PDB file of C-alpha atoms in Angstrom:
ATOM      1  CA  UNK A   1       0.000   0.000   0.000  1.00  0.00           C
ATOM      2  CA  UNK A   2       3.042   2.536   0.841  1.00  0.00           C
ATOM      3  CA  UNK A   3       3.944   2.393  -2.819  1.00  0.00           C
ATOM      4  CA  UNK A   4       0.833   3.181  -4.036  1.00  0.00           C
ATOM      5  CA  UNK A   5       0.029   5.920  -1.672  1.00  0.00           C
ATOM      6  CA  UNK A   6       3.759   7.263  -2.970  1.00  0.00           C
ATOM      7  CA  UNK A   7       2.548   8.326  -6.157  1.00  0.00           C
ATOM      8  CA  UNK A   8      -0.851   9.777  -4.725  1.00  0.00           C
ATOM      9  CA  UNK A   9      -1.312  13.429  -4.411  1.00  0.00           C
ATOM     10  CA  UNK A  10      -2.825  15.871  -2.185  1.00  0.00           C
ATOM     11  CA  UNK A  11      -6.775  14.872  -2.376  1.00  0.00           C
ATOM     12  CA  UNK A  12      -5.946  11.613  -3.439  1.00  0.00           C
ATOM     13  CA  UNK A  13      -4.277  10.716   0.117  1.00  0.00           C
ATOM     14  CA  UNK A  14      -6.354  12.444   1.555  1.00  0.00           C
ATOM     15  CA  UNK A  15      -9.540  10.592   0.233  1.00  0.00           C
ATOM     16  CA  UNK A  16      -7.402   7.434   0.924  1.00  0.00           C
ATOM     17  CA  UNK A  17      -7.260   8.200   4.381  1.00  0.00           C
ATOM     18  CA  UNK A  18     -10.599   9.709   5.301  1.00  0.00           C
ATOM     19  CA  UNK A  19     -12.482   6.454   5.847  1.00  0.00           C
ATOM     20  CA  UNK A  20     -15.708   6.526   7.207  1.00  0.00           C
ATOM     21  CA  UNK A  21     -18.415   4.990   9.863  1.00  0.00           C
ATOM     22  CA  UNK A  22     -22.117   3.517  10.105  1.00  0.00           C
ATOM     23  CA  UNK A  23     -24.729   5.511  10.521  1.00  0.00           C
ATOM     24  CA  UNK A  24     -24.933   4.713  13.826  1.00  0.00           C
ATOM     25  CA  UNK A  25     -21.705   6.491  14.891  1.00  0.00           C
ATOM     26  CA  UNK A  26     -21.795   9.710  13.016  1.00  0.00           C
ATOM     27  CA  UNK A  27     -25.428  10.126  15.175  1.00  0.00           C
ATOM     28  CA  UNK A  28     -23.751   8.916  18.450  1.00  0.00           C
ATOM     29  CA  UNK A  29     -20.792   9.764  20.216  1.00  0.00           C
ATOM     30  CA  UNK A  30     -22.043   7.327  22.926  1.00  0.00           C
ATOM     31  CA  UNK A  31     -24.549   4.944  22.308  1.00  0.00           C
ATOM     32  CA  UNK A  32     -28.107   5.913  23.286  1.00  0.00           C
ATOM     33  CA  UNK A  33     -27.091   9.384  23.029  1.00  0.00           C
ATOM     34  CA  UNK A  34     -27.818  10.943  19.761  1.00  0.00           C
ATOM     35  CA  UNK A  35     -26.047  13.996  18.125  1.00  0.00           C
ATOM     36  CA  UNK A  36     -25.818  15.942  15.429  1.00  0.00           C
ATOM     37  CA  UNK A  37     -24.293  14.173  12.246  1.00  0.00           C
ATOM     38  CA  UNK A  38     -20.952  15.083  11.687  1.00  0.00           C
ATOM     39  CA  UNK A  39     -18.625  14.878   8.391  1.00  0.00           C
ATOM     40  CA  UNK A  40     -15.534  12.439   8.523  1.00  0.00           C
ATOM     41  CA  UNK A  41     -12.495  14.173  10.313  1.00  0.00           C
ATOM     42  CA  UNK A  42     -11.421  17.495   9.353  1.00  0.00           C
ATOM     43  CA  UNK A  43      -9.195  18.318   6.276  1.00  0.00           C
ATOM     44  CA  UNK A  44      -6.269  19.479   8.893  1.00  0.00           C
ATOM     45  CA  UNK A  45      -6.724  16.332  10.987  1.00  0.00           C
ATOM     46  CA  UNK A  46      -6.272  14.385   7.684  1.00  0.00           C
ATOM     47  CA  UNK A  47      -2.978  16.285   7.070  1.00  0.00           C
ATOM     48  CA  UNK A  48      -1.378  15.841  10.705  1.00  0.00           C
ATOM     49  CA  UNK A  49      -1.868  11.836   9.840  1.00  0.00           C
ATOM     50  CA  UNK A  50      -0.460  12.179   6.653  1.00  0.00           C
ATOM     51  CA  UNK A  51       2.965  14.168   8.196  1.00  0.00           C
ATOM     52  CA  UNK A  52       3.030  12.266  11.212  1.00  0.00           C
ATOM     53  CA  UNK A  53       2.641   9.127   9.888  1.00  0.00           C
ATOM     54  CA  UNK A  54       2.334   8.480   5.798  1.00  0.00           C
ATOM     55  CA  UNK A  55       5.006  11.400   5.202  1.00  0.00           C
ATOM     56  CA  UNK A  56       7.836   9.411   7.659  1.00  0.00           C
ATOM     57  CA  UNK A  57       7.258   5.744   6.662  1.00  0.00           C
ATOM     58  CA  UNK A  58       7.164   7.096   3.261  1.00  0.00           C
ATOM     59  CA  UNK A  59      10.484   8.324   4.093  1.00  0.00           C
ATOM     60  CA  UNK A  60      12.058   5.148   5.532  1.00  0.00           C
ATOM     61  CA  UNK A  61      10.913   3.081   2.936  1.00  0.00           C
ATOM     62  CA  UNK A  62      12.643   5.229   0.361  1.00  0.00           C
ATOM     63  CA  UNK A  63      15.844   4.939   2.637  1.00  0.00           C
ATOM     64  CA  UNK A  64      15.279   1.344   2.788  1.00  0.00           C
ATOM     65  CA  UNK A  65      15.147   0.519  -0.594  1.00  0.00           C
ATOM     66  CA  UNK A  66      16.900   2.863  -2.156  1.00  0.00           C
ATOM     67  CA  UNK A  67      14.957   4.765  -3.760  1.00  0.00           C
ATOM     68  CA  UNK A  68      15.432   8.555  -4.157  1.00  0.00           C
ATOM     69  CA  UNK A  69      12.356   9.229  -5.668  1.00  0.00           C
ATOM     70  CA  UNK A  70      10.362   8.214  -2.358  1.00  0.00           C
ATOM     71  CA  UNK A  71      12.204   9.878  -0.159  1.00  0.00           C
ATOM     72  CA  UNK A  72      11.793  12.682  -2.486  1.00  0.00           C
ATOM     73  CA  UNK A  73       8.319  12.174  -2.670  1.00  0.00           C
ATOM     74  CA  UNK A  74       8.054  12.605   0.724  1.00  0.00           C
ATOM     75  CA  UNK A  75       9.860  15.953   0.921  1.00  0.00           C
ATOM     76  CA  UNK A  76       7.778  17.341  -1.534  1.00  0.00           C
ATOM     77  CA  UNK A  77       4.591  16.175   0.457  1.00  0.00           C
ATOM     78  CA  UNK A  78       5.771  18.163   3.258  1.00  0.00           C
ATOM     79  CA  UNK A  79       6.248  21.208   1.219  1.00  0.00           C
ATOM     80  CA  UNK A  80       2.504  20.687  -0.382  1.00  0.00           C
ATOM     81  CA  UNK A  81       0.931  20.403   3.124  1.00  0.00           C
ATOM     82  CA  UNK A  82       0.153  23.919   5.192  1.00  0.00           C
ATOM     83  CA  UNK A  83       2.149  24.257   8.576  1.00  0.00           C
ATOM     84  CA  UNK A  84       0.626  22.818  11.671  1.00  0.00           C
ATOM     85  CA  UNK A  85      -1.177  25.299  13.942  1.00  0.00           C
ATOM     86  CA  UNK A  86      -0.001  24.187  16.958  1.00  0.00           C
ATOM     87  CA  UNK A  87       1.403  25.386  20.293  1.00  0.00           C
ATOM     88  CA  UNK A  88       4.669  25.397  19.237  1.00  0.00           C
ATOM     89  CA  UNK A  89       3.983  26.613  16.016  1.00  0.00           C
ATOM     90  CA  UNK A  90       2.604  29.846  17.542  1.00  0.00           C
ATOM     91  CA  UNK A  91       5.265  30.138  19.711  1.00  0.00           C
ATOM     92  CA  UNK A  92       7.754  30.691  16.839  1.00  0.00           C
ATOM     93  CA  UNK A  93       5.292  33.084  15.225  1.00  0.00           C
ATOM     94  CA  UNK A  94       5.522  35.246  17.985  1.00  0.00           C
ATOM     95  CA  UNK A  95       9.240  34.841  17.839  1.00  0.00           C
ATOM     96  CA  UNK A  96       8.802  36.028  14.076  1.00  0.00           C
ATOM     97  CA  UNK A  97       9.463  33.112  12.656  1.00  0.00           C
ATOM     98  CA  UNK A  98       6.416  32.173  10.382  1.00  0.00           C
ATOM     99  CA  UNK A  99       6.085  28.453   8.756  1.00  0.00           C
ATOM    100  CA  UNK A 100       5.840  28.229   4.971  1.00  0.00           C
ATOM    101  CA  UNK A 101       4.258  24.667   5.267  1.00  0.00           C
ATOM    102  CA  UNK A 102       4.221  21.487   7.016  1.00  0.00           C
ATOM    103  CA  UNK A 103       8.495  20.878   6.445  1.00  0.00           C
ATOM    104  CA  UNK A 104       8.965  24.014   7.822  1.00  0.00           C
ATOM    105  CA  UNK A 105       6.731  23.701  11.103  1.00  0.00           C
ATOM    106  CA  UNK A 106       7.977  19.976  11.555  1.00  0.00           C
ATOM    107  CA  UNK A 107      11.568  21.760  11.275  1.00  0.00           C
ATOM    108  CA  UNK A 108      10.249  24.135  14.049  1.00  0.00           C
ATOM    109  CA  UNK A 109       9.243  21.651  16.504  1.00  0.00           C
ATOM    110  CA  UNK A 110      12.444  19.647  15.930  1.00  0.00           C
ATOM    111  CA  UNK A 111      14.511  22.634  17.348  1.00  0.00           C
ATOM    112  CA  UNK A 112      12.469  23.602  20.227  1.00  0.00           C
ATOM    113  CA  UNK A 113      12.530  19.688  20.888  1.00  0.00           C
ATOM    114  CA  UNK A 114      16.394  19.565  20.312  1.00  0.00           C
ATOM    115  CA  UNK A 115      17.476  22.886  22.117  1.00  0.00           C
ATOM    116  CA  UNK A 116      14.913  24.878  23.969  1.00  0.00           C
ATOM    117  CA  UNK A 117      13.270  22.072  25.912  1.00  0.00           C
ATOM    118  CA  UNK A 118      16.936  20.662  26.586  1.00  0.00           C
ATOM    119  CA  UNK A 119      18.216  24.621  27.479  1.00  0.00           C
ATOM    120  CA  UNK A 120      20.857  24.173  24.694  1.00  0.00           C
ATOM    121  CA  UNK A 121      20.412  27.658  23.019  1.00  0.00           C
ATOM    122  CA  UNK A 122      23.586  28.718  22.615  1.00  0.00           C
ATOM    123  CA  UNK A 123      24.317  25.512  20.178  1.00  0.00           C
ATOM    124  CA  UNK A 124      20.723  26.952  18.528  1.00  0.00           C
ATOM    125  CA  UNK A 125      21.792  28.997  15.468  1.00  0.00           C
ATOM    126  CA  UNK A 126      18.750  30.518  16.337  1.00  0.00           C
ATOM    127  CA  UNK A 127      18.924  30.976  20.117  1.00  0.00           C
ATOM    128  CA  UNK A 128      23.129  32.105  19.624  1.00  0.00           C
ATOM    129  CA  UNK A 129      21.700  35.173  17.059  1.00  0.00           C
ATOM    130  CA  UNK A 130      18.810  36.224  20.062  1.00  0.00           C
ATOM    131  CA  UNK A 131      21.496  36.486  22.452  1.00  0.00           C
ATOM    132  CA  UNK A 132      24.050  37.684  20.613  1.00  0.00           C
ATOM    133  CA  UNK A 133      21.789  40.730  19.658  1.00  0.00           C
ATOM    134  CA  UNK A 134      20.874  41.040  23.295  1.00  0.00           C
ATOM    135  CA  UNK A 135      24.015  41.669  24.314  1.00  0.00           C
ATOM    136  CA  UNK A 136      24.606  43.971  21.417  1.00  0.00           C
TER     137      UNK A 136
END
């Protein structure tokens, strides 16, 4: 199936991947307890699987067999994809640093991940230009 879904495009995957339910459970979130019927998940809840999980095995595939165009494939997804609107995502945005698209923000949460939660800053390209201006 990875191969396949390497050659898919944006509403292609995303079709792939939206699914569906019975009746039943797009009445109910509980059973006995009806709600209003609601669409299958959201466009951006479709595109966090598809970088958090099809984007990265995509990847490691490509690595595995040795095949360029996959991992390419999966860079280029990335760069399709809008960034994530998340916590962190914000955070940098107030920083001034705005995301271009989904490679971008997944960059972004790799640093905070890699030198602000581990209060390495000053190996930070990023966090050595703050200070260095702060001084300055």
């Amino acid at each position: 199936a990875l191969p396949v879904a390497a050659g898919l495009y944006g509403e292609e995957l995303r079709d792939l991947l939206r699914g569906g339910t019975s009746l039943y459970w797009l009445t109910h979130y509980v059973s006995a307890n009806p709600r209003r019927p609601s669409e299958n998940p959201q466009r951006r809840s479709i595109d966090l699987l598809i970088i958090n999980t099809v984007i990265p095995f995509l990847y490691a595939y490509g690595k595995h067999k040795g095949e360029e165009r996959l991992t390419e494939r999966a860079g280029n997804l990335l760069e399709q994809l809008k960034p994530e609107n998340n916590y962190i995502i914000r955070l940098w945005k107030e920083c001034g640093l705005q995301a271009a698209h989904a490679g971008d923000s997944q960059a972004l949460i790799q640093l905070k991940k890699s030198y602000c939660d581990t209060k390495k800053c000053l190996f930070c390209r990023i966090g050595y230009e703050y200070f260095k201006k702060k001084e300055g």
